[in-house]
Amino acid sequence: MSVVSEAVPINNISREDYLSAFRWMLLARLLDEKMANLYRAGKIFGGVYLGRGQEAVSVAVGMALRKGDVFAPLIRDGAGRLAFGEPILDAIRTCMGSPLGPMRGRDGNVHRGHPREGLLPMLSHLGSMISVVNGILMARRYKGNDGTVGATCLGEGGTSTGAFHEAMNQAAVEKLPLVMLVVDNQYAYSTPTSRQFACASLVDRAIGYGIEGHSLDGTKLDACLGTLQRAVDNARSGKGPQLIVAKLLRLCGHGEHDDASYIDPKLKESPLGCDCMKLAETNILQQQWADETAIASWRTEAVQKIEEAVSIVQREAAPDGYKENWQALASKHLGEVYPEA
Amino acid sequence: MNSITYLEAIREAQAKALKDDPRVYIYGQDVGAFGGAFKATKNLANEFPGRVIDAPISEDAIIGSAIGAAIEGMRPIIEMQFADFSTVGFNQIVNHAAAYFWRTNVPLPIVVRLPSGGTTGSGPFHSQSMEAIYAHYPGLIVMTPATVEDAYSMLIEAVAIDDPVIFCEHKYLYYHLKADKLPSEALPTGKARIARPGRDLTIVTYSAMVHEALAVAEELKTEGYEIEVVDLRSIKPIDTDTVIASVARTGRLLCVGEAWPWGGVTAEVIARVATEAFDLLDAPPQRLNAKDTPIPYHPNLWSVHRPTSRSISDAARKLLQT
Ligand SMILES: Cc1ncc(C[n+]2csc(CCOP(=O)(O)OP(=O)(O)O)c2C)c(N)n1
């Protein structure tokens, strides 16, 4: 494909960074595929949402952040989560509802994290994570801890919420080190962008908020790594909120239940429809940063890791509703008591 | 002496919370230099620089940021300008804050102050009582103080609680209710208060309606009835034991609430008494709420829309005679 050979430039991205990004992407892609298989085998209770095609931009957020930063990933951020430090076991345990996972069977699939360690478990309600990141950043500033950045992700559909607008404006007013990555993957479930917004590009919204905006081609790993690093550096150095809009095409259904038959075939054939994984792999080979054998061995290694983790989780006991502590409050003494009928 | 109002008690409680705990801050519309729409944060921005912060008109982001700050170890006090506008932050309150501890094991100590209830001429969107809606969601504590003392001590307790607290302060009581001084001790949250003892009928109520009920008890005393008034203080948790103990004494139960009738606090109290203490009732339990319409603007309409001492005394008499 001609588009692939165009993707040669590696704008100032080091071999080391490029390859480690690629390996996280590979792990994320293979983990997604394993989840999809488990879903089809009926081993997962709820839905499964993949990040196929979004690994490059997602991994770029995870890699641009450092320990101590805050990350609120969304549904298609498997790669970013891994790069930020989320163990594979967290993903598998949460999808399979293991009580040993971070959500203990109480919440599932992509709704997972460790809030106190800066990895926020998402709420389904799109747009609602941004102001939570804002609050963490406001609190850190109050406590005199100014060096950290907060990043969060959202699809282009999520930008139509009031929550998105409120939070972006709040971040701008407070001049917070917030990095907002919007991944415009052309569809929000089945809704095309033409039914979602009427501006030429979502990045123009940055002007309205009085903040810095960046747009990029989300299929190109080098562009993703470069832009996200710049945005995170800007935020860290006091330049206020950064809005990044990455364009690409969702290369899967909304979830694994969705065959995505509504996706315009012309988009699939356009540059937007390129697979960031394939482009990155081609680049690696062209740059002679690694050969096919090395890539194949990374793949085998990743599959092994995933299989091992899945077999661990499959041996774990399921949660027991009769032994569950049905108490939603931290203040146990203030819990309501309902007599059993 | 009557030197401190319900509103001043709320201000004093916040001043104390800010003074005692550096993790406390206040965030809300116009709460800074202006001191809040009702002046519940008067001078606090001056006294506690950088800790009483004006927010944009963004209820969702206000609550969302409080969640983030609480994760980070802060103890935010959020002022909604009016309870009615909390609907715009509803998602963050009920889905995010309320569910957080259950989902993640991380407690979120957030106080959301809701200036609640009707006042003359306030109409459909500045008069609402939203306690039942919040109480419906697991993971929230809902306080409804009726006295100056409780406004003070419960707000202080709210800030100390490790869960999100919806603090429903009644706007009608802001200036109308006065006390000699601030209390030095208080009942704990979750304990109802016998606001007036009696033996013929129990009126269970909370917030501003406690005062209507007390007026009714006084009025019916002249007719020879002794009415017991139970002030719930917090509607979640609800103190069923105190309610049932009162019904055990009187055998008759009338529940009064300023909120709408469908579901809600009065329905909850009756459901509990009926399921747990049916045998104690000498007559079917009754309840009185606002009418099932939006809250009207004109005083002639408003005074009929919500329960008042007049409608409560009618209901009480009827129940006493069955
Ligand atoms: C506030 C809200 N409304 C509706 C939904 C249901 N929903 C879940 S994902 C989705 C589409 C999201 O599209 P987009 O934000 O573009 O992200 P993408 O799935 O394309 O990554 C919808 C409508 C939701 N999660 N939150």
XYZ file of C-alpha atoms and ligand atoms in Angstrom:
689
model
C 0.000 0.000 0.000
C 1.456 3.375 -0.997
C 0.383 4.965 2.247
C 2.631 2.627 4.180
C 5.772 3.650 2.395
C 4.923 7.309 2.967
C 5.168 6.817 6.685
C 8.944 6.739 6.795
C 9.874 9.950 8.664
C 10.645 9.324 12.275
C 10.684 12.930 13.510
C 13.273 12.959 16.242
C 11.914 9.848 17.852
C 14.678 7.627 19.118
C 14.921 4.001 18.118
C 14.574 3.014 21.735
C 11.323 4.937 22.266
C 9.865 3.836 18.972
C 10.553 0.198 19.661
C 9.322 0.230 23.211
C 6.151 1.988 22.023
C 5.734 -0.652 19.361
C 6.105 -3.453 21.861
C 3.442 -1.968 24.149
C 1.194 -1.596 21.121
C 1.778 -5.197 20.194
C 0.997 -6.375 23.695
C -2.155 -4.241 23.745
C -3.318 -5.507 20.368
C -2.741 -9.128 21.348
C -4.400 -8.629 24.720
C -7.405 -7.128 22.922
C -7.526 -10.119 20.612
C -7.399 -12.493 23.560
C -10.263 -10.593 25.202
C -12.270 -10.816 22.007
C -11.690 -14.581 21.931
C -12.713 -14.958 25.554
C -15.790 -12.865 24.821
C -16.759 -15.109 21.919
C -16.197 -18.130 24.132
C -18.658 -16.681 26.644
C -15.970 -16.226 29.321
C -16.587 -12.521 29.835
C -19.750 -11.233 31.451
C -20.245 -7.848 29.869
C -19.074 -6.255 26.655
C -15.581 -6.075 25.264
C -14.275 -2.859 23.723
C -11.134 -2.871 21.672
C -8.575 -0.213 20.879
C -7.762 -1.585 17.441
C -6.236 1.155 15.306
C -5.751 3.504 18.255
C -2.706 1.881 19.824
C -0.209 4.444 18.508
C -1.896 7.490 19.934
C -2.835 5.740 23.139
C 0.654 4.421 23.804
C 2.002 7.899 23.176
C 0.022 9.273 26.137
C 1.140 6.484 28.425
C 4.765 6.968 27.426
C 4.770 10.741 27.661
C 3.582 10.578 31.264
C 5.860 9.619 34.110
C 5.426 8.088 37.529
C 3.441 10.401 39.750
C 1.408 11.810 36.869
C -2.322 11.189 36.575
C -3.924 9.215 33.772
C -7.628 8.738 33.146
C -7.788 6.435 30.129
C -10.961 5.642 28.246
C -12.343 2.633 26.435
C -9.714 2.280 23.722
C -6.600 2.866 25.778
C -5.210 -0.592 26.381
C -1.832 0.466 24.983
C -1.658 3.663 27.020
C -2.572 1.792 30.192
C 0.205 -0.748 29.701
C 2.753 1.947 28.951
C 1.645 3.880 32.030
C 2.267 0.789 34.124
C -1.015 -1.072 34.461
C -0.321 -4.797 34.891
C -1.945 -7.139 32.336
C -3.483 -8.995 35.247
C -5.589 -5.932 36.085
C -7.187 -6.011 32.661
C -7.890 -9.718 32.655
C -9.105 -9.837 36.244
C -11.450 -6.924 35.690
C -12.878 -8.374 32.487
C -13.383 -11.759 34.103
C -14.731 -10.273 37.338
C -12.058 -11.739 39.598
C -12.312 -10.582 43.226
C -8.516 -10.241 43.189
C -8.671 -7.537 40.526
C -8.668 -3.847 41.386
C -12.458 -3.650 41.039
C -13.130 -6.969 42.843
C -15.914 -8.010 40.481
C -17.849 -4.870 41.408
C -17.058 -3.124 38.167
C -15.898 -4.601 34.903
C -13.963 -4.410 31.663
C -12.469 -0.975 30.995
C -13.694 0.495 34.298
C -10.578 -0.221 36.253
C -7.733 1.585 37.930
C -5.934 2.544 41.098
C -7.032 6.086 41.945
C -4.426 6.643 44.645
C -1.694 5.664 42.199
C -2.918 8.112 39.596
C -4.668 5.642 37.307
C -8.337 6.559 37.417
C -11.084 4.000 36.806
C -13.383 5.471 34.205
C -17.035 6.156 34.627
C -19.189 5.126 31.657
C -20.552 8.626 31.393
C -18.481 10.201 28.655
C -16.753 13.440 29.543
C -16.960 12.893 33.275
C -13.324 12.003 33.892
C -11.838 15.314 32.808
C -12.985 17.402 35.748
C -11.855 14.680 38.136
C -8.348 14.992 36.707
C -8.739 18.763 37.092
C -9.576 18.300 40.759
C -6.498 16.184 41.368
C -4.360 18.828 39.679
C -6.002 21.624 41.677
C -5.389 19.714 44.903
C -1.757 19.104 44.005
C -1.231 22.752 43.237
C -2.825 23.643 46.563
C -0.444 21.273 48.306
C 2.502 22.818 46.494
C 3.123 19.786 44.297
C 3.417 21.480 40.931
C 5.473 19.098 38.843
C 2.801 16.661 37.719
C 0.612 16.440 34.655
C -2.838 14.923 34.262
C -3.883 13.337 30.992
C -7.165 11.913 29.846
C -8.669 10.618 26.623
C -12.025 10.799 24.927
C -13.568 9.987 21.567
C -14.856 12.747 19.318
C -18.393 11.784 20.307
C -17.602 12.465 23.942
C -16.701 16.052 23.113
C -20.394 16.783 22.515
C -21.173 16.425 26.213
C -21.702 19.306 28.571
C -19.230 17.643 30.914
C -16.457 17.998 28.307
C -17.146 21.680 27.861
C -17.445 22.411 31.574
C -14.227 20.607 32.360
C -12.202 22.115 29.505
C -13.313 25.565 30.494
C -12.561 24.845 34.140
C -9.069 23.621 33.267
C -8.497 26.756 31.206
C -9.732 29.088 33.946
C -7.533 27.334 36.501
C -4.611 27.043 34.020
C -4.124 23.406 34.926
C -1.462 21.064 33.505
C -4.154 19.007 31.771
C -3.520 17.088 28.580
C -6.774 16.276 26.813
C -6.436 13.779 24.004
C -9.426 13.568 21.695
C -9.302 10.644 19.331
C -11.468 11.411 16.357
C -12.017 7.913 15.003
C -14.832 9.045 12.655
C -17.648 7.241 14.465
C -19.205 7.424 17.872
C -20.769 3.983 17.982
C -22.592 4.282 14.625
C -22.823 8.085 14.483
C -20.542 9.754 11.928
C -18.765 12.997 12.774
C -21.166 14.974 10.554
C -23.895 14.282 13.130
C -21.598 15.043 16.038
C -20.124 18.490 15.400
C -20.170 21.214 12.784
C -16.769 22.841 13.169
C -14.013 22.125 10.633
C -11.847 20.441 13.236
C -12.347 19.809 16.920
C -8.929 21.285 17.562
C -10.420 24.713 16.803
C -12.214 24.440 20.115
C -8.888 25.097 21.809
C -9.157 28.694 20.590
C -12.507 29.063 22.273
C -11.133 27.817 25.552
C -8.050 29.972 25.268
C -5.701 26.998 25.383
C -3.143 25.395 23.127
C -4.319 22.918 20.470
C -2.473 20.280 18.461
C -3.732 18.095 15.683
C -2.108 14.997 14.387
C -2.395 11.930 12.249
C -3.163 9.198 14.740
C -2.070 6.425 12.421
C 1.571 7.519 12.604
C 3.423 6.457 15.687
C 6.190 9.011 15.316
C 3.718 11.874 15.078
C 1.845 10.528 18.075
C 4.951 10.144 20.228
C 6.285 13.554 19.216
C 3.068 15.479 19.685
C 2.048 13.878 22.940
C 5.501 14.408 24.412
C 5.386 18.071 23.367
C 1.930 18.538 24.862
C 2.902 16.872 28.130
C 6.091 18.940 28.312
C 4.085 22.107 27.678
C 1.645 21.253 30.425
C 4.451 20.397 32.810
C 6.247 23.637 32.152
C 3.245 25.765 33.055
C 1.749 26.438 29.635
C -1.712 25.366 30.753
C -4.131 22.850 29.290
C -3.324 21.192 25.982
C -5.939 19.863 23.586
C -4.740 17.231 21.128
C -6.978 15.953 18.363
C -5.789 12.796 16.646
C -7.531 11.597 13.503
C -7.791 7.966 12.551
C -10.414 5.316 11.862
C -11.784 2.870 14.404
C -10.690 -0.497 12.990
C -13.244 -2.539 14.906
C -16.838 -2.437 15.984
C -17.877 -0.136 18.787
C -17.683 -3.276 20.896
C -17.275 -6.900 19.989
C -21.061 -7.202 19.648
C -20.995 -4.725 16.750
C -20.021 -5.687 13.194
C -19.574 -2.007 12.255
C -21.238 -2.551 8.877
C -22.063 1.151 8.858
C -18.460 2.242 8.359
C -18.021 3.918 4.997
C -15.760 1.684 2.826
C -14.184 4.829 1.322
C -12.880 5.728 4.775
C -11.392 2.278 5.160
C -9.428 2.786 1.952
C -8.354 6.337 2.785
C -5.124 7.159 4.670
C -7.230 7.444 7.823
C -8.005 3.763 7.498
C -4.367 2.683 7.829
C -3.485 0.433 10.711
C -0.974 2.183 12.969
C 0.525 -1.178 13.914
C 1.273 -2.114 10.343
C 2.693 1.331 9.590
C 4.942 1.182 12.615
C 6.106 -2.322 11.761
C 6.935 -1.260 8.201
C 8.883 1.702 9.533
C 10.847 -0.442 11.929
C 11.822 -2.785 9.125
C 12.666 0.084 6.755
C 14.811 1.791 9.371
C 16.372 -1.598 10.079
C 15.703 -1.017 13.754
C 14.642 -4.631 14.039
C 14.082 -7.506 11.650
C 11.119 -9.778 11.119
C 12.534 -12.457 13.366
C 12.876 -10.036 16.247
C 9.313 -8.789 15.778
C 8.050 -12.355 15.631
C 9.824 -13.141 18.875
C 8.275 -10.078 20.568
C 4.931 -11.334 19.432
C 5.531 -14.804 20.833
C 6.720 -13.341 24.092
C 3.625 -11.133 24.376
C 1.283 -14.029 23.625
C 3.000 -16.090 26.275
C 2.638 -13.350 28.874
C -1.039 -13.004 28.095
C -1.720 -16.744 28.139
C 0.033 -17.073 31.476
C -1.979 -14.222 32.969
C -5.258 -15.616 31.656
C -4.544 -19.039 33.076
C -3.776 -17.501 36.472
C -7.060 -15.607 36.472
C -9.040 -18.613 35.277
C -7.913 -20.483 38.375
C -9.037 -17.705 40.723
C -12.254 -18.157 42.682
C -15.238 -16.116 41.544
C -16.804 -13.563 43.891
C -19.575 -14.871 46.153
C -22.722 -12.755 46.430
C -23.576 -14.307 49.780
C -20.240 -13.380 51.256
C -20.089 -9.928 49.683
C -20.075 -6.918 51.974
C -23.183 -5.081 50.748
C -22.221 -1.730 52.167
C -21.622 1.275 49.937
C -20.295 3.617 52.623
C -16.797 3.939 54.003
C -18.447 4.998 57.292
C -19.798 1.583 58.283
C -21.617 2.962 61.327
C -23.761 5.152 59.079
C -25.005 2.348 56.861
C -28.727 1.701 56.611
C -30.005 -1.565 58.021
C -32.753 -3.243 56.017
C -34.390 -6.216 57.656
C -34.372 -9.344 55.479
C -37.858 -10.221 54.252
C -30.566 36.849 73.295
C -31.117 35.247 69.864
C -27.719 36.093 68.535
C -26.964 33.558 65.827
C -28.990 32.545 62.795
C -29.130 29.201 60.983
C -27.204 30.818 58.119
C -24.535 32.207 60.432
C -24.204 28.788 62.010
C -23.439 27.365 58.575
C -20.848 30.038 58.018
C -19.315 29.427 61.434
C -19.181 25.677 60.854
C -17.306 26.237 57.613
C -14.947 28.708 59.287
C -14.205 26.116 61.944
C -13.672 23.372 59.368
C -11.272 25.588 57.414
C -9.439 26.548 60.585
C -9.144 23.041 61.990
C -8.194 21.165 58.843
C -5.896 22.391 56.074
C -7.411 19.783 53.727
C -10.731 21.632 53.700
C -11.540 24.126 50.961
C -14.761 25.666 49.623
C -15.597 25.777 45.935
C -18.755 27.167 44.364
C -20.258 30.006 42.414
C -19.718 33.452 43.954
C -18.427 31.980 47.212
C -15.166 33.965 47.175
C -14.903 37.696 47.804
C -18.666 38.063 47.344
C -19.373 35.591 50.138
C -21.979 33.488 48.347
C -25.466 34.176 47.038
C -26.818 33.850 50.600
C -23.624 34.988 52.340
C -22.944 31.576 53.799
C -19.229 32.104 53.083
C -19.091 35.759 54.096
C -15.490 36.901 54.737
C -14.166 33.359 54.522
C -12.142 34.097 51.379
C -10.437 36.862 53.337
C -9.806 34.787 56.387
C -8.601 31.757 54.446
C -6.811 33.004 51.349
C -6.739 30.596 48.425
C -9.166 28.199 50.100
C -12.546 29.700 49.216
C -12.645 29.601 45.467
C -15.059 30.996 42.883
C -16.143 28.398 40.345
C -17.477 28.859 36.829
C -21.157 27.980 36.325
C -20.304 24.352 35.781
C -21.956 22.105 38.329
C -20.716 18.927 36.661
C -17.109 20.119 36.674
C -17.449 21.513 40.191
C -18.416 18.123 41.597
C -16.030 16.283 39.288
C -13.106 18.344 40.525
C -14.183 17.781 44.128
C -13.992 14.041 43.463
C -10.455 14.452 42.135
C -9.430 16.596 45.078
C -10.895 14.089 47.528
C -8.970 11.251 45.866
C -5.929 13.425 46.452
C -6.725 13.661 50.174
C -8.586 16.977 50.320
C -11.980 17.474 51.990
C -13.923 19.792 49.690
C -17.059 21.656 50.689
C -19.083 22.430 47.585
C -21.739 25.108 47.622
C -24.454 24.690 45.023
C -26.002 28.084 44.546
C -29.426 26.483 44.855
C -30.278 22.801 45.395
C -32.205 22.966 42.128
C -29.011 23.455 40.107
C -27.422 20.348 41.517
C -29.284 18.464 38.784
C -26.573 19.709 36.422
C -23.986 18.028 38.646
C -26.250 15.056 39.332
C -24.235 12.594 37.285
C -21.022 13.316 39.140
C -22.793 13.112 42.507
C -24.796 9.933 42.083
C -22.747 7.953 39.587
C -19.255 9.070 40.321
C -18.943 10.238 43.932
C -21.579 7.961 45.437
C -20.294 4.810 43.748
C -16.606 5.493 44.268
C -15.943 3.761 47.558
C -17.891 0.689 46.521
C -16.028 0.446 43.247
C -12.525 1.363 44.312
C -12.259 1.185 48.107
C -11.125 4.819 48.065
C -13.339 6.966 50.318
C -14.479 10.350 49.033
C -15.064 12.870 51.813
C -17.029 15.542 49.959
C -19.726 17.801 51.360
C -22.237 19.177 48.876
C -24.256 21.975 50.435
C -27.691 22.329 48.892
C -29.613 25.503 49.736
C -32.990 23.815 49.670
C -36.687 24.313 50.068
C -39.221 26.976 49.374
C -39.194 30.654 50.212
C -41.712 33.273 49.159
C -41.699 34.031 45.455
C -38.979 31.551 44.554
C -40.999 29.547 42.065
C -40.281 26.239 40.328
C -36.486 26.406 40.082
C -35.300 28.006 43.298
C -37.410 26.068 45.793
C -36.780 22.386 45.433
C -36.189 19.817 48.145
C -34.028 17.133 46.604
C -33.121 15.002 49.603
C -35.147 11.964 48.566
C -33.564 11.822 45.140
C -30.070 11.750 46.592
C -31.055 9.373 49.379
C -32.208 6.906 46.744
C -28.627 6.405 45.584
C -26.347 4.103 47.568
C -23.170 5.669 48.883
C -24.477 9.069 49.963
C -25.325 10.441 53.391
C -28.153 12.972 53.372
C -28.497 15.483 56.190
C -31.519 17.724 56.708
C -30.895 19.921 59.752
C -33.881 21.720 61.257
C -32.205 23.778 63.943
C -29.395 26.296 64.262
C -27.562 23.843 66.503
C -27.848 21.023 63.994
C -26.933 23.258 61.065
C -23.674 23.919 62.880
C -22.806 20.586 64.415
C -23.997 18.442 61.521
C -22.035 20.461 58.993
C -18.910 20.017 61.082
C -19.631 16.312 61.295
C -20.321 16.192 57.542
C -16.830 17.481 56.806
C -15.332 14.816 59.073
C -17.262 11.930 57.479
C -15.317 9.835 54.967
C -18.220 9.644 52.494
C -19.987 12.124 50.237
C -22.557 14.041 52.283
C -25.487 15.902 50.779
C -26.170 18.692 53.218
C -29.696 20.029 52.670
C -29.857 23.385 54.421
C -33.252 25.054 54.334
C -33.269 28.556 52.872
C -36.399 29.532 54.776
C -34.571 28.834 58.027
C -31.502 30.861 57.021
C -32.738 34.109 58.555
C -35.897 33.007 60.379
C -34.270 30.688 62.825
C -32.103 31.985 65.646
C -30.371 30.520 68.674
C -28.577 31.993 71.659
C -25.306 30.342 70.922
C -23.580 27.610 69.009
C -23.769 24.155 70.579
C -20.810 22.496 72.254
C -22.182 18.984 71.839
C -24.594 17.276 69.496
C -26.377 14.047 68.718
C -24.440 11.990 66.189
C -25.646 11.705 62.612
C -28.108 8.883 62.229
C -29.891 9.730 65.468
C -33.290 11.365 65.298
C -34.394 13.828 67.940
C -37.633 14.002 69.845
C -38.334 17.673 69.201
C -41.395 17.526 71.447
C -42.688 14.617 73.494
C -46.321 13.495 73.333
C -48.555 10.454 73.657
C -51.419 10.746 71.154
C -49.800 11.059 67.739
C -46.304 10.986 66.261
C -45.411 13.468 63.553
C -42.196 12.423 61.805
C -40.616 15.186 59.801
C -37.354 17.018 59.104
C -35.919 20.365 58.056
C -38.265 23.378 57.950
C -41.367 21.216 58.423
C -40.227 20.450 61.980
C -41.229 23.996 62.877
C -44.634 23.691 61.214
C -45.156 20.440 63.121
C -44.158 22.056 66.410
C -46.660 24.849 65.792
C -49.340 22.222 65.185
C -48.419 20.394 68.385
C -48.807 23.656 70.294
C -52.122 24.379 68.626
C -53.568 20.913 69.272
C -52.492 21.063 72.885
C -55.314 23.536 73.406
C -57.650 20.804 72.153
C -56.240 18.348 74.648
C -53.881 16.380 72.384
C -50.259 15.628 73.146
C -48.351 15.353 69.896
C -44.866 13.937 69.657
C -42.660 15.486 66.991
C -39.711 13.482 65.689
C -37.047 15.425 63.815
C -35.203 12.919 61.625
C -32.124 15.194 61.289
C -30.603 12.941 58.662
C -32.806 11.131 56.199
C -30.022 8.781 55.197
C -29.278 7.071 57.446
C -32.796 7.233 58.809
C -33.314 6.468 62.494
C -36.075 3.873 62.278
C -35.593 2.867 65.934
C -36.497 6.291 67.285
C -39.494 6.492 64.950
C -40.773 3.072 65.993
C -40.203 3.809 69.678
C -42.307 6.923 69.247
C -45.071 5.054 67.433
C -44.984 2.524 70.262
C -45.902 5.374 72.608
C -48.556 7.025 70.434
C -49.983 4.358 68.086
C -50.514 6.965 65.384
C -48.134 8.155 62.685
C -48.220 11.175 60.407
C -45.206 11.832 58.177
C -44.678 15.297 56.785
C -42.273 16.409 54.089
C -41.902 19.498 51.949
C -40.783 17.420 48.976
C -43.066 15.792 46.422
C -45.198 12.823 47.420
C -44.132 10.057 45.025
C -41.665 7.836 46.820
C -39.558 9.913 49.102
C -38.909 10.256 52.797
C -42.498 10.083 54.019
C -43.121 6.957 51.972
C -39.918 5.420 53.309
C -40.800 6.095 56.934
C -44.270 4.636 56.502
C -42.903 1.601 54.687
C -40.515 0.930 57.549
C -43.086 1.362 60.283
C -45.618 -0.743 58.382
C -43.170 -3.581 57.761
C -41.346 -3.525 61.082
C -43.963 -2.339 63.565
C -47.394 -2.810 62.016
C -48.821 -4.087 65.294
C -48.022 -0.827 67.044
C -50.327 1.169 64.787
C -53.830 1.972 66.000
C -54.759 3.662 62.722
C -53.441 3.607 59.149
C -50.319 5.748 58.922
C -50.720 8.973 56.972
C -48.453 11.327 55.125
C -48.523 14.867 53.887
C -46.306 16.287 51.173
C -46.214 19.081 48.646
C -48.617 18.764 45.750
C -47.446 16.720 42.792
C -46.794 19.737 40.554
C -43.833 22.070 40.099
C -43.521 24.611 42.894
C -45.627 27.723 42.205
C -44.474 31.322 42.309
C -47.385 33.269 43.797
C -47.620 33.090 47.605
C -51.326 32.201 47.409
C -50.451 29.166 45.348
C -47.268 28.297 47.186
C -48.914 28.314 50.619
C -51.374 25.700 49.415
C -48.829 23.712 47.444
C -46.640 22.793 50.393
C -47.656 21.469 53.793
C -48.188 24.223 56.371
C -49.261 24.197 59.986
C -52.810 24.530 58.705
C -52.813 21.476 56.477
C -50.759 19.513 58.978
C -53.181 20.263 61.810
C -56.106 19.192 59.619
C -54.371 15.926 58.827
C -53.392 15.432 62.470
C -56.952 15.992 63.721
C -58.325 13.569 61.191
C -55.830 10.924 62.198
C -56.458 11.522 65.906
C -60.151 10.895 65.320
C -59.753 7.574 63.493
C -22.850 10.447 28.522
C -22.916 9.177 27.766
N -23.897 8.985 26.844
C -23.959 7.832 26.146
C -23.061 6.835 26.346
C -23.147 5.535 25.548
N -21.953 5.400 24.692
C -20.891 4.690 25.081
S -19.611 4.794 24.023
C -20.521 5.772 22.953
C -19.882 6.268 21.701
C -18.641 7.001 22.036
O -18.077 7.565 20.899
P -16.753 8.397 20.978
O -16.788 9.313 22.138
O -16.505 9.002 19.669
O -15.646 7.309 21.329
P -15.267 5.989 20.522
O -16.183 4.911 21.000
O -15.429 6.287 19.087
O -13.869 5.718 20.924
C -21.778 6.010 23.468
C -22.811 6.804 22.809
C -22.084 7.057 27.343
N -21.169 6.131 27.648
N -22.022 8.221 28.010
